[in-house]
CSV table of C-alpha atoms in Angstrom, one decimal:
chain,number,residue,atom,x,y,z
A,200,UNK,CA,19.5,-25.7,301.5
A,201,UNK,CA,19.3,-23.2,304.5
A,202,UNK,CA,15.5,-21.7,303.8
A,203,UNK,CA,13.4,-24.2,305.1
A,204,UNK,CA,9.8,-24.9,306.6
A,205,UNK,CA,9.9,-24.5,310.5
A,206,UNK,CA,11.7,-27.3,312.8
A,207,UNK,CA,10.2,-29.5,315.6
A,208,UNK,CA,11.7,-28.3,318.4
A,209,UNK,CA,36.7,-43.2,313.4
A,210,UNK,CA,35.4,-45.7,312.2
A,211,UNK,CA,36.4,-49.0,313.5
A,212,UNK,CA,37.4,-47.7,316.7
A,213,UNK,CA,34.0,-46.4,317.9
A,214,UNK,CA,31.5,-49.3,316.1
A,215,UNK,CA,30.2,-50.7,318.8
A,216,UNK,CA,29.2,-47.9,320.3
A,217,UNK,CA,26.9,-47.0,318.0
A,218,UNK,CA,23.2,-48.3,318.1
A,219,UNK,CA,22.7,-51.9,317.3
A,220,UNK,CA,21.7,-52.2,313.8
A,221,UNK,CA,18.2,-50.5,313.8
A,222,UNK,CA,17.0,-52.8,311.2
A,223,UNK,CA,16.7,-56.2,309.5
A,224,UNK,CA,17.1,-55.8,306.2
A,225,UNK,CA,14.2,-53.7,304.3
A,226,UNK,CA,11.6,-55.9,302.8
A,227,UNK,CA,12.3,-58.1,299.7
A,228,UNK,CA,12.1,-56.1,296.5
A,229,UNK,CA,9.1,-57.7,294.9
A,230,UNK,CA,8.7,-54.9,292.8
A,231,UNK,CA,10.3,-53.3,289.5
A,232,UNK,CA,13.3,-51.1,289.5
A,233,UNK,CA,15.7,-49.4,287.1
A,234,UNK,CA,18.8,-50.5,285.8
A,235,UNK,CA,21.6,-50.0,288.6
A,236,UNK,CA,24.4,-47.4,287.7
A,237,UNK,CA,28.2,-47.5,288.4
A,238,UNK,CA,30.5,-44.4,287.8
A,239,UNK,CA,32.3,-44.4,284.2
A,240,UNK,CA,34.6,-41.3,283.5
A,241,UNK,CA,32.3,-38.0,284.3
A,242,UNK,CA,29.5,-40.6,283.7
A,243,UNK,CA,26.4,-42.3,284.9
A,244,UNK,CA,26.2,-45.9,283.4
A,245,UNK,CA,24.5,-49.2,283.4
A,246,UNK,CA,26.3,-52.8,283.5
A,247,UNK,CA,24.8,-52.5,279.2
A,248,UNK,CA,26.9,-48.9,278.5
A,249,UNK,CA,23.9,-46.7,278.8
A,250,UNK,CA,24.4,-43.2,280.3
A,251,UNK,CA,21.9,-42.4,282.3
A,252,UNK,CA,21.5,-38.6,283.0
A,253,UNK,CA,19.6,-38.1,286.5
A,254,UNK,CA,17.1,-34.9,286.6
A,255,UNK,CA,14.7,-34.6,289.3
A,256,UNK,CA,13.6,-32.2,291.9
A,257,UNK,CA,14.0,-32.1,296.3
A,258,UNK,CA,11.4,-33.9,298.2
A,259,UNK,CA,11.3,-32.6,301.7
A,260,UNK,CA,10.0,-33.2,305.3
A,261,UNK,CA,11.3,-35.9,306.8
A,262,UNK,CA,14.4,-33.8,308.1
A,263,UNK,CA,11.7,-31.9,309.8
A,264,UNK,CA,9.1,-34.2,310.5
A,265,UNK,CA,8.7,-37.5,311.7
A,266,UNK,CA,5.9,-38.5,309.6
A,267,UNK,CA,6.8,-36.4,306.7
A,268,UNK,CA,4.5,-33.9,306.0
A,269,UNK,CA,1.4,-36.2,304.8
A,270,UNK,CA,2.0,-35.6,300.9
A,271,UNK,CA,5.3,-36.7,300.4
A,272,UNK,CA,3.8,-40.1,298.4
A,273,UNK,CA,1.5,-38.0,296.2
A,274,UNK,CA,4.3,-35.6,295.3
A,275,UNK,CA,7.0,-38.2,294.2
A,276,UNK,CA,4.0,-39.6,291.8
A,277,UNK,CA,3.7,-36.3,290.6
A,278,UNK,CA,7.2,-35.3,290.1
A,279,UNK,CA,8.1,-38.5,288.0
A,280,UNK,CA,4.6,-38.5,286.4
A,281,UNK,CA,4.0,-35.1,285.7
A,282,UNK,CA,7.1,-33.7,285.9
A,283,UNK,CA,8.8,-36.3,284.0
A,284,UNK,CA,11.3,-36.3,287.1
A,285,UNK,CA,13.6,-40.0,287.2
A,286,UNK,CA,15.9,-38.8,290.0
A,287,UNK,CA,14.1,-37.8,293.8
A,288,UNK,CA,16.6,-36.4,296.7
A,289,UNK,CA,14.7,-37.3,299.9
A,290,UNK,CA,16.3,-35.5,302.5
A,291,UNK,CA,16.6,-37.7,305.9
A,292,UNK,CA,17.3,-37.0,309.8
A,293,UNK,CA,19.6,-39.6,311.3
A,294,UNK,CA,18.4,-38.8,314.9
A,295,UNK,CA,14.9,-39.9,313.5
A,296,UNK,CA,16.2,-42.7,311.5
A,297,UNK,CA,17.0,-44.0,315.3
A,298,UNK,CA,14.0,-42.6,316.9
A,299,UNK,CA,15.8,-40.6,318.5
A,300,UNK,CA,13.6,-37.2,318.0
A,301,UNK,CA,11.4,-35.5,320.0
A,302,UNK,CA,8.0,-37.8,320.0
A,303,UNK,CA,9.1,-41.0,318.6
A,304,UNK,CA,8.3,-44.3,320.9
A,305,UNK,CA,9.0,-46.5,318.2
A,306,UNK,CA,12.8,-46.7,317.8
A,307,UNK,CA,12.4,-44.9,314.4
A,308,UNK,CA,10.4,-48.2,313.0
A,309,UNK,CA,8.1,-46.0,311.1
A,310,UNK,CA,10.3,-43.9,309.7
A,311,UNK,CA,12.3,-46.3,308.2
A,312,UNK,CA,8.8,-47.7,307.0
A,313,UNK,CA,8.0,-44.1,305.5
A,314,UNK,CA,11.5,-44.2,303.4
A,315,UNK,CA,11.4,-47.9,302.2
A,316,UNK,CA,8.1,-46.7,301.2
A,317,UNK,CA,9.1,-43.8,299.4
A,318,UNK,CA,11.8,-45.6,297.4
A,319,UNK,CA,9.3,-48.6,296.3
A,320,UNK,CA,7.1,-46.1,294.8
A,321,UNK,CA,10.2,-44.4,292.9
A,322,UNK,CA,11.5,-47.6,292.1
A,323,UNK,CA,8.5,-48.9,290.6
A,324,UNK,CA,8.4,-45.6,288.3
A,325,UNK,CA,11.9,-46.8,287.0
A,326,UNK,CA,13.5,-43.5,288.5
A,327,UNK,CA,16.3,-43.4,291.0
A,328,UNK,CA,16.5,-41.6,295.0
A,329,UNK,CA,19.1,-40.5,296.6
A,330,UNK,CA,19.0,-40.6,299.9
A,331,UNK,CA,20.5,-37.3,301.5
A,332,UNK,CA,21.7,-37.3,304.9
A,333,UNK,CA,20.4,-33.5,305.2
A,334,UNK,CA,19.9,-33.4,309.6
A,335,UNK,CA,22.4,-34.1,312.1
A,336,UNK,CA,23.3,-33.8,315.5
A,337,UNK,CA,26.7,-32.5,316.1
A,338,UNK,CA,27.1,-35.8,317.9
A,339,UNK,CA,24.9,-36.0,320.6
A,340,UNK,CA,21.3,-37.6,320.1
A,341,UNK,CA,18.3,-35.8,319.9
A,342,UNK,CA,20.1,-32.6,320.5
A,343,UNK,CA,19.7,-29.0,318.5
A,344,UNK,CA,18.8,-31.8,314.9
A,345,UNK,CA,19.5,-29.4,312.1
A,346,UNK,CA,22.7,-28.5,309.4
A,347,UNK,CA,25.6,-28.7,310.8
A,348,UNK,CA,29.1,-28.1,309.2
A,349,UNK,CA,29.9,-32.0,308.9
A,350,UNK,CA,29.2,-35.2,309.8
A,351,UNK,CA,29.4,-36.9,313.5
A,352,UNK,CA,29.8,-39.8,314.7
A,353,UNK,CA,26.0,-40.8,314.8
A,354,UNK,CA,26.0,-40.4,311.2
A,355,UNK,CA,28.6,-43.0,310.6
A,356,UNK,CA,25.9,-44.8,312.7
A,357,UNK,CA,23.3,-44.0,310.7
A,358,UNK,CA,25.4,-44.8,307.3
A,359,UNK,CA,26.3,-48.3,309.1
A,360,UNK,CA,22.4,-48.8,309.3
A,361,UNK,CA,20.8,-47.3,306.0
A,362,UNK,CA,23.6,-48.8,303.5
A,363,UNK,CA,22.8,-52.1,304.6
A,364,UNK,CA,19.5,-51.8,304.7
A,365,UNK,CA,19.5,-50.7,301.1
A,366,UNK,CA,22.8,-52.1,300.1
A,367,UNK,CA,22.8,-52.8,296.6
A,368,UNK,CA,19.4,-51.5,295.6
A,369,UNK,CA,19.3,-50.5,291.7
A,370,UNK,CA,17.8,-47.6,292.7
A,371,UNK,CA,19.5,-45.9,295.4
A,372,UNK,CA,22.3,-43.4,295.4
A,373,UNK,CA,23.9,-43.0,299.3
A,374,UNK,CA,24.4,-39.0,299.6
A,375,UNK,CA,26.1,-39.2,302.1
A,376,UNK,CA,25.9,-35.1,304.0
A,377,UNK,CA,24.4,-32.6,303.0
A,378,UNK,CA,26.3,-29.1,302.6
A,379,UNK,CA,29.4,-29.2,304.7
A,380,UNK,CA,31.3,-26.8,305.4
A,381,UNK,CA,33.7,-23.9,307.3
A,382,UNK,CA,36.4,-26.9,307.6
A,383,UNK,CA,39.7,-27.4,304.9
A,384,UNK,CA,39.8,-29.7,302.6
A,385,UNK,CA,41.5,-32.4,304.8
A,386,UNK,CA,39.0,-32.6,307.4
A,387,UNK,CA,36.1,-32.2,304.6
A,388,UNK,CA,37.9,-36.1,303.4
A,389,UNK,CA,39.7,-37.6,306.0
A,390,UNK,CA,37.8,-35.9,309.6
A,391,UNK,CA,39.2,-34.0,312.6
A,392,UNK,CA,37.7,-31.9,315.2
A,393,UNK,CA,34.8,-29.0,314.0
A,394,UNK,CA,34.0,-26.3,316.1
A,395,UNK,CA,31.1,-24.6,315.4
A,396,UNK,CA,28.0,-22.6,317.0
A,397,UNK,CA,24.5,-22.5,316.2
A,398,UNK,CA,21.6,-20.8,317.4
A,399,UNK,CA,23.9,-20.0,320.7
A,400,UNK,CA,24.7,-23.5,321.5
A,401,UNK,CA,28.6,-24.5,320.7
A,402,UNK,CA,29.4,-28.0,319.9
A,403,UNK,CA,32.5,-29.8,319.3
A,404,UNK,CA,33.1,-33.1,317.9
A,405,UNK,CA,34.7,-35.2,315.7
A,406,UNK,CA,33.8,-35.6,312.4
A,407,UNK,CA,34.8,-39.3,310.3
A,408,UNK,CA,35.1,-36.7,307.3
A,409,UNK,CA,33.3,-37.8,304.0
A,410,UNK,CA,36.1,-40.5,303.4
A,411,UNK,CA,35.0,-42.1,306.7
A,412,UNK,CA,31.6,-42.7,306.2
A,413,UNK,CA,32.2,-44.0,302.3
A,414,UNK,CA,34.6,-46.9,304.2
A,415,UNK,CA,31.7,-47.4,306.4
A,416,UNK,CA,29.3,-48.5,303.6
A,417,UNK,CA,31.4,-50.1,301.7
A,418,UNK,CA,32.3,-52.4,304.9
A,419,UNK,CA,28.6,-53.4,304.4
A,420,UNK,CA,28.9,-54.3,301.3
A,421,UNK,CA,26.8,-51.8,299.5
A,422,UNK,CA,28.4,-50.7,296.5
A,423,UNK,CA,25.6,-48.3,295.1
A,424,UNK,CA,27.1,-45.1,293.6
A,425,UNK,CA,28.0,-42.7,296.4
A,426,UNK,CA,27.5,-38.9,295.8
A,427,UNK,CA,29.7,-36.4,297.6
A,428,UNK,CA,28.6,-32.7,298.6
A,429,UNK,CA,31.9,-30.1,298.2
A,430,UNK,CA,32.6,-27.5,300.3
A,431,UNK,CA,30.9,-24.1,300.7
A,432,UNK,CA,27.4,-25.0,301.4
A,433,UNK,CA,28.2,-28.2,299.1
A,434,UNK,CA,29.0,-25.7,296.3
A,435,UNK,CA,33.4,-25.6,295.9
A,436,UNK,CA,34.4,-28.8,294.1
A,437,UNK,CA,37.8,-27.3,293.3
A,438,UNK,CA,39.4,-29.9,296.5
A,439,UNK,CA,38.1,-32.7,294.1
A,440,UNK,CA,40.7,-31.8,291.8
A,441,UNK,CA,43.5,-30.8,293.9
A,442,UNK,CA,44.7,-34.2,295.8
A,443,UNK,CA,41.5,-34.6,297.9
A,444,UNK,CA,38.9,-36.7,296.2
A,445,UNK,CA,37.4,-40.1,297.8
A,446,UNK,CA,38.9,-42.9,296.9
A,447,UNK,CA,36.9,-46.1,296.0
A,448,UNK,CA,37.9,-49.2,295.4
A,449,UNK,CA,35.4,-51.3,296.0
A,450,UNK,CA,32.4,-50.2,294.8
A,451,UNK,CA,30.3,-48.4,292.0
A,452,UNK,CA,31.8,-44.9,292.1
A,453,UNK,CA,31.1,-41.4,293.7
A,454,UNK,CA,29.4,-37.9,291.8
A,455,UNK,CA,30.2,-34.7,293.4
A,456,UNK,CA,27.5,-32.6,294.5
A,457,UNK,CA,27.0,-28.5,294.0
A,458,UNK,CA,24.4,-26.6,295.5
A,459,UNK,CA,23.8,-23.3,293.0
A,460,UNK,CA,22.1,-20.4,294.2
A,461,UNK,CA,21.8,-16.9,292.8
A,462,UNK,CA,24.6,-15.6,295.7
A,463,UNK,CA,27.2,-18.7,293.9
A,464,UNK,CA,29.6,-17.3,291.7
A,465,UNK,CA,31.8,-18.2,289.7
A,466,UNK,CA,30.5,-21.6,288.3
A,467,UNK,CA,33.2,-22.3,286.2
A,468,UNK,CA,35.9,-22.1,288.6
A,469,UNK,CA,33.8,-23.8,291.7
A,470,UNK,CA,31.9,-26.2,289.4
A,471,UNK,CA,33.4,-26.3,285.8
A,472,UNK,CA,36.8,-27.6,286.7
A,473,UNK,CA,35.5,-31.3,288.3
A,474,UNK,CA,33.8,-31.7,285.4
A,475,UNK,CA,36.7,-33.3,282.9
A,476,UNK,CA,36.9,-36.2,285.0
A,477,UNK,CA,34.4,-36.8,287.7
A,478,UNK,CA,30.5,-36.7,287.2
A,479,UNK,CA,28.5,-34.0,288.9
A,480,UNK,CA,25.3,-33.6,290.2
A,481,UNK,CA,23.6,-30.1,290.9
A,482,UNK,CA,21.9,-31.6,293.8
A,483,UNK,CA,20.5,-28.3,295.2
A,484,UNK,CA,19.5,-25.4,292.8
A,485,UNK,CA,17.0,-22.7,293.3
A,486,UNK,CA,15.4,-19.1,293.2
A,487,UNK,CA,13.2,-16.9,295.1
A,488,UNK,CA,11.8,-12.9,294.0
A,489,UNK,CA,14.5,-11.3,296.3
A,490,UNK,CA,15.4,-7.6,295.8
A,491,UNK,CA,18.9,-8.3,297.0
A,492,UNK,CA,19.4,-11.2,294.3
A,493,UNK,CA,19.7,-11.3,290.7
A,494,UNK,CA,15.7,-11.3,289.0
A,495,UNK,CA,14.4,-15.0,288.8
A,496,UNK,CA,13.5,-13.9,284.9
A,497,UNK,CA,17.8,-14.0,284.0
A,498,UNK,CA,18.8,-15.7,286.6
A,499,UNK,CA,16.4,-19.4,286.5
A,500,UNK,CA,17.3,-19.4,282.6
A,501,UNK,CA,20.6,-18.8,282.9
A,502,UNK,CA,21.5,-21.7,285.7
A,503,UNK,CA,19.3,-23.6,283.4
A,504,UNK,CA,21.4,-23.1,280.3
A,505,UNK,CA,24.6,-23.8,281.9
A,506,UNK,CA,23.2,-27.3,283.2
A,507,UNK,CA,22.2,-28.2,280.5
A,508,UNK,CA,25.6,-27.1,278.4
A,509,UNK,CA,27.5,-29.3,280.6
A,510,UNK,CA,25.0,-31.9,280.8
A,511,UNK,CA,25.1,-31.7,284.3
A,512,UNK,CA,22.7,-34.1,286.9
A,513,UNK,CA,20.2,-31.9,288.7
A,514,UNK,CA,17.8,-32.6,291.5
A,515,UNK,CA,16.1,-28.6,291.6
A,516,UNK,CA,15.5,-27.6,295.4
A,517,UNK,CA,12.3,-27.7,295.9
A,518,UNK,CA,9.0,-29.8,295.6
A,519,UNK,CA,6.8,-28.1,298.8
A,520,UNK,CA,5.6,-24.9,298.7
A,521,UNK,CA,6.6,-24.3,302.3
A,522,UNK,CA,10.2,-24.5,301.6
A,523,UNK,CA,12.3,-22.3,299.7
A,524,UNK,CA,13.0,-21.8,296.7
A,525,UNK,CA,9.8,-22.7,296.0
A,526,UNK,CA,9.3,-25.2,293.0
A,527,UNK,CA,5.1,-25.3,294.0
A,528,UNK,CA,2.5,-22.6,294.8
A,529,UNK,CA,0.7,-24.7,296.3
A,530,UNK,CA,-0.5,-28.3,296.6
A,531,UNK,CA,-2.8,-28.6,293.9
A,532,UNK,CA,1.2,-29.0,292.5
A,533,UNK,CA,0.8,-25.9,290.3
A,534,UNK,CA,5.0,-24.3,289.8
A,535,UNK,CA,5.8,-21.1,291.2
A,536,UNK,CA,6.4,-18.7,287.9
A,537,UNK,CA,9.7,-17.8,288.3
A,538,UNK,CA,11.0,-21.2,289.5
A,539,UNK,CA,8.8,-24.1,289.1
A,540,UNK,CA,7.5,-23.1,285.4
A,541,UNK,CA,11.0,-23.5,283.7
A,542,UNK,CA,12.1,-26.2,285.8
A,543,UNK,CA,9.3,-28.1,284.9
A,544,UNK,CA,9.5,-27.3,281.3
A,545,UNK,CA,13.1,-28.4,281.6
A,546,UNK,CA,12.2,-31.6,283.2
A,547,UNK,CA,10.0,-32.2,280.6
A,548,UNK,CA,12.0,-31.5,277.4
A,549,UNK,CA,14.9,-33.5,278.7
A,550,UNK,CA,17.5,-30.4,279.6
């Protein structure tokens, strides 16, 4: 999402010049998790035949911070406890996944600690995390870490890194960029050059495209369900149906992600038509009081009602009441009236 709390400061051919693998593998899973889920049709499934229908709410702070911002552990108890959540995005930074931000001595060793932690503790609660490659780099470590239109080639690093590390676990989805965009359809799968400019500072690189970094986790071996962010701001699927969805043979399947704000229009024609055959997550959805937008009071209800219609996956942006939308006024973890209230009654009723 672009409103958020305030910053700190192909393939084959280019593997080994990525960072050695930052990691052994993440500890042994001595603890519980959920049953893992492969793609079937516009479903969610387990190996028995049960759909599984993931609802669940953003977690943010470690695309900002390098600690996280000190509640992050407390919140995903409350979101699955109290919200009834069983699906957390946890929004990630690649350059801090490789310590390579602004204050890390450690390589990045405990920020890896602070996400294997993170997924234990949804694991344990039977619920299921996707991990969202939100930050990049625009290819050059350390430098101007934000959103940027795609991914670089440090993310196919990081992707090389994080999918083995949690290759296979039951309870991880790979999301695999957050929001890309201002590129066609071709580039968004299959890479090219991006252009782009932010905050006055140009970049160009090139990008593997999302195709790219799917091959690269497979080629570890990880075959947990892969979700794919669409165009616009991850909110245009319509590519997905016209010749240029991902192609996966050798592993559990891919959702397609949509980001729905108040300023998206047009569902059915952005969102609606990927539906028939692919399943789709509302990754990002939100609202703030803004004169310029439609009034939370039709709006939240409305994007509600059309979830759950379609029976959509939803992840509702977000659990901090520093970022925007807001989902909490504060944390004692009491919802925002116009946002957090019905998502949280939506959470808890099962729409």
């Amino acid at each position: 999402m672009v409103f958020r709390a305030p910053t700190i400061a192909f393939i084959s051919a280019f593997m080994n010049l990525y960072p050695a693998s930052a990691t052994a593998k993440a500890p042994a899973r001595a603890y519980p998790t959920p049953p893992a889920l492969h793609v079937k049709g516009n479903l969610l499934q387990t190996a028995q035949g049960k759909t599984i229908r993931l609802t669940g709410v953003n977690i943010p702070s470690l695309e900002w911070s390098n600690e996280g911002d000190g509640k992050i552990l407390e919140s995903v108890r409350v979101a699955t406890e109290e919200w009834h959540s069983n699906a957390i995005r946890l929004p990630v930074c690649q350059d801090r996944w490789f310590g390579k931000a602004a204050g890390q001595t450690d390589g990045g060793k405990a920020y890896r600690a602070v996400v294997d932690s993170l997924i234990q503790a949804v694991s344990r609660r039977k619920a299921y995390l996707l991990l969202d490659l939100h930050w990049s780099d625009a290819g050059v470590w350390g430098s101007h870490l934000g959103q940027h239109k795609m991914p670089d080639a440090n993310s196919t690093a990081f992707w090389k890194d994080a999918a083995a590390r949690y290759a296979n676990h039951p309870a991880v989805l790979f999301d695999l960029y957050n929001e890309p965009r201002d590129v066609d359809w071709k580039v968004w799968r299959d890479g090219g050059h991006v252009d782009e400019e932010d905050k006055g500072t140009k970049s160009a690189y090139n990008t593997p495209g999302l195709q790219g970094l799917l091959d690269v986790v497979r080629a570890t071996g990880a075959r947990n369900v892969i979700v794919a962010g669409g165009l616009d701001w991850a909110y245009d699927l319509t590519g997905v149906v016209n010749g240029y969805a991902l192609t996966d043979r050798r592993g559990n399947g891919v959702v397609y992600a949509t980001h729905i704000y108040p300023w998206k229009t047009q569902w059915d024609q952005k969102v609606g038509v990927a539906l028939a055959g692919h399943p789709v997550i509302v990754s990002e959805v939100g609202c703030e009081p803004d004169p310029e937008q439609e009034d939370p009071a039709t709006w939240a209800p409305k994007v509600l009602a059309y979830i759950q219609s379609h029976r959509l996956n939803w992840t509702a942006w977000c659990f901090h009441p520093d970022a925007s939308p807001r989902l909490l006024a504060d944390w004692d973890y009491h919802p925002t009236p116009y946002w957090g209230a019905p998502v949280k009654e939506a959470l808890a009723t099962g729409r």
